[in-house]
């Protein structure tokens, strides 16, 4: 970890001025779990609170194999060609288990990582979902203060992380691969309902027909599942793209900006941001309370009693009472 | 509230012997929020823990207007005619707002409430979801110990209560009314995915064609949404019923028992019950921790800070830290 003795006001100023090293340093600070770093991070967030921000935040989910990295690279290159500054952030609660960042060593997005108008931040190894949520929000805010125009928040389709991403994003896009109707069920519960936009990738070569069919299947399904009354009739929208052939990217970006513009015009954009702030306030409180269970002694007790409950030797409510008593006595 | 000075072992014995007054008394005890009643209820649950139980627990959800009461009455009468003893329990977190029980004064199910093999328990007014979950589980266990063969756990389609019911039930059925395809989206997010069985009610008179179409629509949608690998291929199943004409009830019951039998035979029935016990242990602990927020002083603080967060005058994470500090200082 780099030296973090820098004054937070100075660090904030450098971030706003577009200093990439300052940005990286700030993110490292935010990702640290050390108590003093936490305080500094909060101070930094305070300094950045009133700095101008204009980025649109796009959540992007897709299970492994749909070509997410390739899409982000192509899409990111497309956006930078439009003179937009793009930041890519990953949310990956499973990175601890898989032994590394889903963004790997940036070789996944070679062109984009060398692009001076793009910033790719690999996801750190951290397993606590509450921590991930807070860190990701802070990283997004810092990137926003740093002047990026588009922040892509990437996640792999594991359910809970999508909820986090949706609550941080202005728009949520789901990337799919062409597939037969039977395979649609592979999309995790709840994720499809969050999507403002479904992008069927790999609409190239042999797969064009399958991609078209997948579009049709999902167009039907998503209309049943999710319709926000405030959005224009054609949303949620299903589009074909090919990251490899770089086709469909213009339409995808247009579908995103049109929806954002509509929501801004009708007040829903600001309204959603306010609701998200309220959500995270309450969620941070909840996570803080539940964090009491992370003490090693309590974890051991939970595990032991959980086994007793499964074996039927104790009632769930009685076991829960024992844990709660233990917590009350500790404090 | 009746006198509750009775010895809990005696009360347990009477319940097991089939004494209806003892059953009602026990449920009243369970529903009480008084501290001493809580302790008695836990003692009673302990006494009943090892008594024989064989009921199957069927969760049933449906939005107002689908004919849920009429269905439960017809279906309950059908089951009692098969010599089965049926208990009906309601879970209704909204009952406080609507000013009363969704089961009203039992006049909704006049025939069934007069049937000696049926027991209808109106839902009490209680708004705290954690409390409702615990109470409902305890009531289900007591009814099971009282020798009922089928326990119908009814809820109105408000989302979170369905999760509770699904985690208490062996099987989850969703009741729908015939509707055009556009109206399918009225089914709340996540509820359809829980369903083992969808029953399209009012398949009578003018509505037969619409009911058939609704069946077809949902058969497609539900297969995409939910397929438990352990279940037979034909589940989740969509069936037409008419509560008024009492048609389709034989098929509905057969679909339920076939699925239960399959799950029992393959070990999934017991496995699910164990998972549910584990879930409720952890959930009771979580609810207990979150209950710290119910103190009036903290509620006021949460409300004030929530408003500040919405107005953008404080960062969500900072506001959350203030609430958590307050809690630490209180204890």
XYZ file of C-alpha atoms in Angstrom:
662
model
C 0.000 0.000 0.000
C 1.335 3.459 -0.906
C 1.914 6.091 1.720
C -1.398 7.550 2.778
C -0.152 10.355 4.923
C -1.300 12.897 2.362
C -3.749 15.535 3.452
C -7.242 14.533 2.366
C -8.116 17.970 1.041
C -5.023 17.851 -1.182
C -5.893 14.348 -2.345
C -9.436 15.479 -3.154
C -8.132 18.454 -5.145
C -5.802 16.256 -7.174
C -8.575 13.774 -7.918
C -10.830 16.571 -9.160
C -7.943 17.890 -11.268
C -7.787 14.521 -13.041
C -4.628 13.126 -11.415
C -4.727 9.370 -12.039
C -2.225 8.507 -9.348
C -4.316 10.383 -6.804
C -7.373 8.492 -7.994
C -5.661 5.111 -7.596
C -4.356 6.082 -4.205
C -7.825 7.146 -3.049
C -9.343 3.871 -4.188
C -6.675 1.913 -2.342
C -7.535 3.927 0.748
C -11.240 3.234 0.359
C -10.570 -0.481 -0.044
C -8.496 -0.717 3.102
C -10.204 -2.147 6.158
C -7.836 -0.442 8.594
C -9.668 1.759 11.070
C -7.532 4.891 10.423
C -7.888 4.436 6.649
C -11.654 4.183 7.113
C -11.672 7.556 8.832
C -9.514 9.090 6.129
C -11.767 7.629 3.437
C -14.801 9.175 5.075
C -12.986 12.510 5.294
C -12.080 12.259 1.610
C -15.702 11.506 0.705
C -16.717 14.595 2.663
C -14.273 16.749 0.693
C -15.560 15.342 -2.582
C -19.212 15.586 -1.637
C -19.810 18.964 -3.245
C -17.449 18.690 -6.213
C -19.196 18.690 -9.614
C -20.264 15.240 -10.824
C -22.007 14.352 -14.024
C -21.241 10.672 -14.765
C -23.965 8.242 -15.662
C -23.610 4.976 -13.824
C -24.331 1.845 -15.756
C -24.605 -1.492 -13.998
C -23.670 -4.447 -16.174
C -24.230 -8.074 -15.295
C -23.637 -11.289 -17.166
C -22.665 -14.837 -16.274
C -19.209 -16.106 -17.250
C -19.042 -17.011 -20.920
C -21.328 -14.328 -22.301
C -18.314 -12.295 -23.396
C -18.544 -9.589 -20.792
C -14.891 -8.499 -20.924
C -14.924 -8.383 -24.691
C -18.124 -6.366 -24.605
C -16.785 -3.904 -22.047
C -13.640 -3.488 -24.106
C -15.533 -2.863 -27.359
C -18.163 -0.719 -25.707
C -15.566 1.232 -23.746
C -13.547 1.861 -26.932
C -16.738 3.003 -28.659
C -17.459 5.478 -25.866
C -13.932 6.853 -25.724
C -14.104 7.337 -29.510
C -17.100 9.568 -28.772
C -14.749 11.590 -26.524
C -16.233 10.206 -23.352
C -14.131 9.293 -20.340
C -14.942 5.830 -19.076
C -14.269 4.140 -15.736
C -14.782 0.391 -15.251
C -15.306 -0.956 -11.740
C -15.903 -4.569 -10.797
C -18.080 -5.898 -7.969
C -17.214 -9.474 -7.289
C -18.091 -11.006 -3.941
C -16.756 -14.340 -5.170
C -13.265 -13.070 -5.918
C -11.959 -14.476 -2.644
C -13.062 -17.953 -3.576
C -11.861 -17.821 -7.160
C -8.524 -16.598 -5.855
C -8.321 -13.300 -7.678
C -9.972 -10.427 -9.388
C -12.472 -11.121 -12.143
C -10.719 -8.434 -14.111
C -7.511 -10.398 -13.774
C -4.423 -8.500 -14.813
C -6.140 -6.188 -17.237
C -5.011 -8.365 -20.122
C -8.681 -9.168 -20.551
C -9.188 -5.618 -21.791
C -5.885 -4.857 -23.359
C -6.893 -2.084 -25.716
C -9.131 -0.340 -23.209
C -6.570 -0.496 -20.419
C -4.066 1.311 -22.646
C -6.626 3.966 -23.587
C -5.912 7.260 -21.847
C -9.611 8.087 -21.559
C -10.388 4.838 -19.790
C -9.713 3.741 -16.254
C -10.045 0.095 -15.233
C -10.056 -0.762 -11.597
C -9.684 -4.456 -10.801
C -11.843 -5.728 -7.989
C -10.040 -6.305 -4.718
C -10.391 -9.508 -2.758
C -13.005 -8.910 -0.146
C -15.732 -11.275 0.846
C -17.991 -9.279 3.117
C -20.919 -8.132 0.996
C -21.705 -5.125 3.158
C -18.099 -3.987 2.815
C -18.163 -4.466 -0.932
C -21.288 -2.353 -1.253
C -19.876 0.534 0.722
C -16.490 0.393 -1.002
C -18.035 0.239 -4.463
C -20.251 3.223 -3.777
C -17.285 5.201 -2.567
C -15.188 4.232 -5.596
C -18.042 5.254 -7.904
C -18.339 8.618 -6.157
C -14.602 9.214 -6.396
C -14.572 8.350 -10.117
C -17.525 10.661 -10.598
C -15.676 13.488 -8.847
C -12.643 12.680 -11.035
C -14.673 13.739 -14.050
C -15.553 10.492 -15.780
C -18.563 10.641 -18.068
C -19.568 7.004 -17.883
C -18.955 4.585 -15.014
C -19.488 0.940 -15.888
C -20.063 -1.176 -12.799
C -19.522 -4.764 -13.742
C -20.668 -7.822 -11.828
C -20.916 -11.520 -12.358
C -24.398 -13.026 -12.054
C -24.472 -14.273 -8.486
C -27.688 -12.683 -7.310
C -26.943 -10.493 -4.324
C -24.193 -8.520 -6.026
C -26.700 -7.508 -8.716
C -28.866 -5.917 -6.065
C -25.886 -3.902 -4.903
C -25.034 -2.843 -8.443
C -28.635 -1.943 -9.276
C -28.799 0.251 -6.162
C -25.639 2.084 -7.240
C -26.507 2.452 -10.929
C -28.705 4.779 -12.934
C -29.383 2.017 -15.423
C -28.944 -1.742 -15.280
C -27.979 -3.798 -18.329
C -27.852 -7.567 -18.544
C -25.557 -9.229 -21.061
C -26.628 -12.610 -22.425
C -25.302 -15.106 -24.903
C -27.523 -16.611 -27.602
C -29.194 -19.751 -26.261
C -32.124 -22.068 -26.751
C -35.316 -21.349 -24.873
C -34.587 -24.043 -22.303
C -31.468 -22.301 -21.197
C -33.188 -19.056 -20.283
C -33.742 -20.388 -16.841
C -29.990 -20.145 -16.258
C -30.513 -16.443 -15.608
C -30.619 -16.051 -11.860
C -33.790 -15.243 -10.023
C -34.486 -11.589 -9.762
C -31.700 -10.426 -12.034
C -33.820 -10.242 -15.139
C -36.341 -8.101 -13.283
C -33.719 -5.480 -12.577
C -32.704 -5.070 -16.200
C -33.530 -1.873 -18.074
C -31.731 -3.293 -21.071
C -30.872 -6.805 -22.175
C -28.005 -7.116 -24.628
C -27.727 -10.404 -26.473
C -24.053 -10.633 -27.307
C -22.301 -12.794 -29.905
C -24.860 -11.878 -32.561
C -22.282 -12.777 -35.191
C -21.350 -15.668 -37.507
C -23.190 -18.913 -36.783
C -24.993 -17.423 -33.821
C -27.016 -14.684 -35.538
C -30.154 -16.811 -35.800
C -29.860 -18.023 -32.199
C -29.273 -14.449 -31.025
C -32.404 -13.277 -32.826
C -34.417 -16.079 -31.239
C -33.020 -15.260 -27.803
C -34.030 -11.632 -28.339
C -37.582 -12.675 -29.107
C -37.775 -15.042 -26.134
C -36.532 -12.457 -23.688
C -38.590 -9.626 -25.132
C -41.655 -11.639 -24.164
C -40.386 -12.703 -20.765
C -39.035 -9.355 -19.622
C -42.245 -7.480 -20.401
C -44.079 -9.847 -18.098
C -41.529 -9.455 -15.366
C -40.671 -5.857 -15.212
C -42.281 -2.696 -16.349
C -41.524 0.513 -14.586
C -44.539 2.725 -15.060
C -42.331 5.798 -15.406
C -40.299 4.466 -18.333
C -41.164 4.798 -22.036
C -43.166 1.917 -23.481
C -40.269 0.298 -25.306
C -38.347 -0.361 -22.079
C -37.048 -2.737 -20.825
C -35.465 -3.174 -24.245
C -33.753 -6.213 -25.740
C -31.019 -5.610 -28.322
C -28.525 -7.690 -30.246
C -24.845 -6.784 -30.091
C -21.586 -8.274 -31.220
C -18.629 -7.250 -29.138
C -16.267 -9.019 -31.535
C -17.676 -7.362 -34.663
C -18.355 -4.164 -32.708
C -21.882 -4.058 -34.066
C -24.956 -2.911 -32.197
C -22.878 -0.688 -29.914
C -24.332 2.531 -31.342
C -27.850 1.264 -30.707
C -26.952 0.046 -27.224
C -25.511 3.418 -26.240
C -28.474 5.218 -27.769
C -30.905 3.019 -25.828
C -29.011 3.886 -22.646
C -28.812 7.641 -23.199
C -32.422 7.845 -24.355
C -33.615 6.172 -21.174
C -31.382 8.326 -18.973
C -32.505 11.487 -20.771
C -36.147 10.516 -20.364
C -35.689 9.847 -16.683
C -33.833 13.111 -16.182
C -36.486 15.051 -18.047
C -39.291 13.525 -15.962
C -37.527 13.835 -12.620
C -37.081 10.095 -12.098
C -33.307 10.235 -12.395
C -32.840 12.515 -9.392
C -35.638 10.745 -7.553
C -33.911 7.370 -7.937
C -30.598 8.782 -6.731
C -32.317 10.102 -3.616
C -34.024 6.769 -3.011
C -30.687 5.015 -3.401
C -29.073 7.305 -0.822
C -31.896 6.499 1.597
C -31.550 2.787 0.840
C -27.800 2.816 1.547
C -28.212 4.740 4.754
C -30.616 2.118 6.088
C -28.614 -0.753 4.628
C -25.384 0.491 6.212
C -27.156 0.602 9.564
C -28.467 -2.943 9.078
C -25.061 -4.220 7.990
C -23.473 -2.518 10.977
C -25.865 -4.283 13.346
C -25.410 -7.648 11.652
C -21.629 -7.186 11.748
C -21.885 -7.973 15.452
C -22.093 -11.608 14.337
C -18.633 -11.477 12.772
C -16.861 -11.861 16.117
C -15.038 -15.238 16.058
C -16.690 -16.392 19.282
C -20.170 -15.717 17.897
C -19.360 -17.312 14.570
C -18.388 -20.481 16.410
C -21.583 -20.368 18.487
C -23.727 -19.798 15.385
C -22.101 -22.743 13.675
C -22.532 -25.100 16.593
C -26.158 -24.101 17.260
C -26.917 -24.187 13.535
C -25.854 -27.814 13.471
C -28.034 -28.570 16.506
C -30.982 -26.901 14.773
C -30.419 -28.995 11.636
C -30.197 -32.132 13.758
C -33.452 -31.186 15.439
C -31.995 -31.171 18.956
C -32.980 -27.553 19.576
C -35.753 -25.252 18.349
C -34.615 -22.494 15.948
C -36.187 -19.766 18.097
C -34.504 -21.069 21.243
C -31.102 -21.264 19.552
C -31.564 -17.718 18.248
C -32.387 -16.524 21.755
C -29.137 -18.033 23.020
C -27.108 -16.164 20.398
C -28.875 -12.872 21.135
C -28.301 -13.302 24.875
C -24.636 -13.850 24.217
C -24.462 -10.597 22.227
C -26.272 -8.640 24.936
C -23.848 -9.928 27.548
C -20.821 -9.082 25.422
C -21.636 -5.406 25.090
C -57.127 -12.690 26.662
C -58.101 -15.866 28.532
C -56.344 -16.937 31.683
C -52.973 -18.382 30.795
C -51.976 -19.634 34.182
C -52.332 -23.220 33.015
C -49.331 -25.479 33.248
C -47.666 -25.722 29.859
C -47.259 -29.494 30.020
C -51.004 -29.823 30.633
C -51.760 -27.439 27.788
C -49.472 -29.424 25.483
C -51.189 -32.686 26.445
C -54.627 -31.246 25.755
C -53.517 -29.921 22.368
C -52.156 -33.326 21.390
C -55.419 -34.908 22.594
C -57.289 -32.704 20.096
C -58.810 -30.191 22.514
C -59.850 -27.190 20.384
C -60.079 -24.784 23.291
C -56.542 -25.672 24.320
C -55.427 -25.101 20.734
C -57.035 -21.657 20.584
C -55.604 -20.761 23.956
C -52.114 -21.785 22.872
C -52.330 -19.699 19.729
C -53.457 -16.680 21.720
C -50.447 -17.225 23.944
C -48.104 -17.443 20.987
C -49.530 -14.265 19.507
C -49.041 -12.280 22.685
C -46.061 -9.949 22.787
C -45.899 -9.920 26.598
C -42.542 -11.078 27.898
C -43.962 -13.710 30.286
C -46.249 -15.066 27.556
C -43.225 -15.325 25.276
C -41.466 -17.507 27.808
C -44.536 -19.678 28.262
C -44.910 -20.011 24.496
C -41.316 -21.179 24.199
C -41.894 -23.672 27.011
C -45.014 -24.942 25.247
C -43.087 -25.333 21.996
C -40.487 -27.354 23.891
C -43.183 -29.682 25.256
C -44.612 -30.149 21.773
C -41.265 -30.586 20.090
C -41.247 -34.381 20.200
C -44.958 -35.041 19.810
C -45.875 -36.867 16.582
C -46.526 -34.597 13.620
C -47.495 -35.554 10.117
C -49.200 -32.545 8.529
C -48.236 -31.282 5.113
C -47.885 -27.542 5.009
C -49.200 -25.787 1.950
C -48.456 -22.138 1.356
C -51.096 -20.339 -0.673
C -50.784 -16.876 -2.119
C -53.020 -14.793 -4.297
C -53.811 -11.114 -4.704
C -57.221 -9.822 -3.627
C -59.898 -10.626 -6.166
C -58.636 -14.019 -7.304
C -61.180 -15.760 -5.097
C -58.818 -16.991 -2.437
C -61.391 -17.349 0.351
C -63.798 -19.150 -1.921
C -61.026 -21.441 -3.072
C -59.896 -22.217 0.474
C -63.474 -22.936 1.453
C -64.087 -25.276 -1.497
C -60.686 -26.893 -1.257
C -60.962 -27.267 2.518
C -64.416 -28.870 2.165
C -62.988 -31.208 -0.467
C -60.167 -32.259 1.870
C -62.430 -32.779 4.877
C -64.680 -34.916 2.670
C -61.588 -37.096 2.158
C -61.488 -37.435 5.965
C -58.580 -35.067 6.320
C -58.328 -32.541 9.135
C -57.540 -29.079 7.834
C -56.166 -25.995 9.561
C -56.159 -22.573 7.862
C -53.731 -19.913 9.043
C -53.333 -16.432 7.626
C -50.148 -14.390 7.331
C -50.968 -10.788 6.728
C -48.424 -8.104 7.505
C -50.813 -5.496 6.151
C -53.632 -6.309 8.534
C -52.704 -3.409 10.770
C -53.115 -0.969 7.923
C -56.303 -2.457 6.568
C -57.696 -2.336 10.063
C -58.452 -5.985 10.550
C -57.851 -9.587 9.723
C -57.931 -10.650 6.108
C -60.009 -13.585 7.256
C -62.491 -11.145 8.721
C -65.081 -12.732 10.938
C -64.977 -16.157 9.353
C -68.070 -15.321 7.353
C -65.826 -15.467 4.336
C -65.624 -19.234 4.827
C -68.952 -19.984 6.356
C -69.229 -23.661 5.488
C -65.642 -24.474 6.347
C -65.734 -22.640 9.661
C -68.721 -24.765 10.722
C -66.955 -27.978 9.669
C -65.727 -29.947 12.680
C -62.675 -31.220 10.811
C -61.546 -27.723 9.924
C -59.938 -25.039 12.037
C -59.705 -21.461 10.823
C -57.461 -19.063 12.643
C -57.878 -15.417 11.721
C -54.690 -13.417 11.456
C -54.002 -11.116 14.373
C -53.055 -7.493 13.931
C -49.294 -7.311 14.108
C -47.091 -5.306 11.860
C -43.569 -6.442 12.664
C -42.599 -8.924 9.962
C -40.066 -10.745 12.129
C -42.740 -11.237 14.778
C -45.226 -12.515 12.231
C -42.748 -15.069 10.937
C -41.998 -16.474 14.370
C -45.628 -16.501 15.440
C -46.784 -18.196 12.255
C -44.147 -20.919 12.564
C -45.183 -21.566 16.138
C -48.872 -21.695 15.221
C -48.097 -24.139 12.396
C -46.129 -26.364 14.765
C -48.914 -26.320 17.328
C -51.517 -27.211 14.687
C -49.238 -29.984 13.495
C -48.939 -31.357 17.041
C -52.733 -31.076 17.328
C -53.007 -33.736 14.619
C -54.077 -31.790 11.539
C -53.343 -33.498 8.237
C -53.143 -30.402 6.069
C -52.164 -26.904 7.149
C -53.006 -24.188 4.640
C -50.955 -21.069 5.208
C -52.631 -18.227 3.386
C -51.095 -14.916 2.437
C -51.944 -11.961 0.315
C -49.496 -11.118 -2.453
C -47.340 -8.442 -0.873
C -43.905 -9.876 -1.542
C -42.093 -10.334 1.738
C -44.850 -12.323 3.383
C -44.573 -14.869 0.559
C -40.961 -15.477 1.469
C -42.028 -16.190 5.021
C -44.774 -18.539 3.897
C -42.509 -20.357 1.429
C -39.954 -20.915 4.202
C -42.634 -22.438 6.422
C -44.340 -24.558 3.757
C -43.601 -27.890 2.138
C -45.234 -26.684 -1.049
C -46.141 -23.261 -2.371
C -49.216 -22.650 -4.514
C -50.140 -19.430 -6.252
C -53.763 -18.681 -7.038
C -54.491 -16.528 -10.066
C -57.539 -15.202 -11.839
C -57.934 -15.479 -15.624
C -56.389 -12.449 -17.275
C -54.972 -11.145 -20.505
C -51.257 -11.541 -21.133
C -50.577 -7.911 -20.305
C -51.858 -8.359 -16.827
C -49.412 -11.111 -15.916
C -47.009 -8.501 -14.747
C -49.357 -7.764 -11.870
C -47.893 -10.823 -10.148
C -45.316 -9.502 -7.742
C -41.644 -9.948 -8.347
C -40.262 -13.164 -7.004
C -43.589 -14.713 -6.042
C -44.008 -16.647 -9.270
C -40.566 -18.133 -8.819
C -41.539 -19.642 -5.493
C -44.588 -21.432 -6.866
C -44.625 -25.232 -7.134
C -48.147 -24.997 -8.420
C -50.142 -22.255 -10.109
C -53.905 -22.565 -9.872
C -55.915 -20.465 -12.290
C -59.214 -19.968 -10.504
C -62.597 -18.929 -11.911
C -62.266 -21.366 -14.803
C -66.044 -21.289 -15.139
C -68.753 -19.618 -17.207
C -67.541 -16.796 -19.413
C -64.009 -17.099 -18.132
C -63.130 -20.633 -19.285
C -61.373 -19.434 -22.453
C -59.477 -16.717 -20.580
C -58.475 -19.228 -17.880
C -57.127 -21.618 -20.512
C -55.125 -18.809 -22.111
C -53.774 -17.734 -18.713
C -52.712 -21.341 -18.082
C -50.798 -21.404 -21.350
C -49.151 -18.035 -20.706
C -48.013 -18.995 -17.237
C -46.905 -22.479 -18.207
C -44.391 -20.829 -20.518
C -43.311 -18.146 -18.080
C -42.939 -20.336 -15.013
C -40.738 -22.877 -16.740
C -38.324 -20.103 -17.581
C -38.353 -18.806 -14.073
C -38.210 -21.723 -11.790
C -37.196 -25.297 -12.162
C -36.013 -27.178 -9.139
C -33.697 -29.881 -10.406
C -34.983 -32.321 -7.805
C -38.632 -32.097 -8.882
C -40.351 -34.196 -11.552
C -40.344 -32.690 -15.044
C -43.968 -31.563 -14.990
C -43.406 -29.183 -12.050
C -43.966 -26.326 -11.506
C -47.439 -27.175 -12.751
C -50.231 -24.881 -13.911
C -53.822 -26.066 -13.434
C -57.298 -24.661 -13.911
C -59.730 -24.732 -11.013
C -63.139 -23.336 -10.239
C -63.776 -22.795 -6.570
C -67.388 -21.894 -7.290
C -68.101 -24.990 -9.377
C -65.761 -27.050 -7.206
C -64.002 -28.365 -10.285
C -60.311 -29.088 -10.623
C -59.949 -29.638 -6.883
C -59.229 -33.355 -7.267
C -56.447 -32.598 -9.748
C -55.061 -29.807 -7.585
C -54.873 -32.059 -4.530
C -53.356 -34.862 -6.595
C -50.699 -32.492 -7.969
C -49.865 -31.491 -4.411
C -49.679 -34.987 -2.936
C -47.736 -36.342 -5.917
C -45.092 -33.676 -5.492
C -44.916 -34.169 -1.720
C -44.675 -37.954 -2.161
C -41.905 -37.572 -4.718
C -39.961 -35.235 -2.473
C -40.409 -37.558 0.506
C -39.316 -40.560 -1.511
C -36.177 -38.787 -2.731
C -35.229 -37.252 0.601
C -35.908 -33.650 -0.453
C -38.857 -33.243 1.895
C -36.830 -33.821 5.064
C -33.894 -31.937 3.570
C -36.036 -28.850 2.957
C -37.433 -28.965 6.491
C -33.896 -29.032 7.886
C -32.858 -26.143 5.645
C -35.895 -24.183 6.797
C -34.988 -24.753 10.456
C -31.484 -23.473 9.752
C -32.898 -20.495 7.859
C -35.208 -19.543 10.740
C -32.472 -19.853 13.311
C -30.316 -17.395 11.381
C -33.260 -15.176 10.499
C -34.393 -14.979 14.133
C -30.888 -13.892 15.091
C -30.880 -11.248 12.344
C -34.330 -9.993 13.321
C -33.257 -9.860 16.948
C -30.284 -7.679 16.060
C -32.322 -5.407 13.814
C -34.965 -5.086 16.529
C -32.511 -2.787 18.291
C -33.740 -0.141 15.846
C -37.286 -0.326 17.187
C -36.492 1.837 20.214
C -38.472 5.092 19.824
C -35.364 7.235 20.239
C -33.572 5.399 17.429
C -36.623 5.454 15.193
C -36.703 9.217 15.542
C -32.978 9.467 14.796
C -33.296 7.195 11.744
C -36.157 9.315 10.435
C -34.345 12.597 10.910
C -31.073 11.372 9.393
C -32.943 9.625 6.565
C -34.411 12.984 5.612
C -30.963 14.605 5.712
C -29.623 11.839 3.473
C -32.445 12.370 0.976
C -31.787 16.105 1.023
C -28.107 15.448 0.373
C -26.907 17.267 3.472
C -25.134 14.193 4.839
C -23.469 11.140 3.301
C -25.370 7.860 3.805
C -22.326 6.130 5.325
C -21.764 8.978 7.762
C -25.411 9.014 8.848
C -25.285 5.246 9.351
C -22.182 5.599 11.510
C -24.037 8.082 13.721
C -26.908 5.641 14.269
C -24.540 2.770 15.041
C -22.602 4.933 17.519
C -25.844 5.794 19.259
C -26.678 2.083 19.607
C -23.234 1.254 20.994
C -23.576 4.005 23.575
C -27.039 2.879 24.619
C -25.986 -0.658 25.548
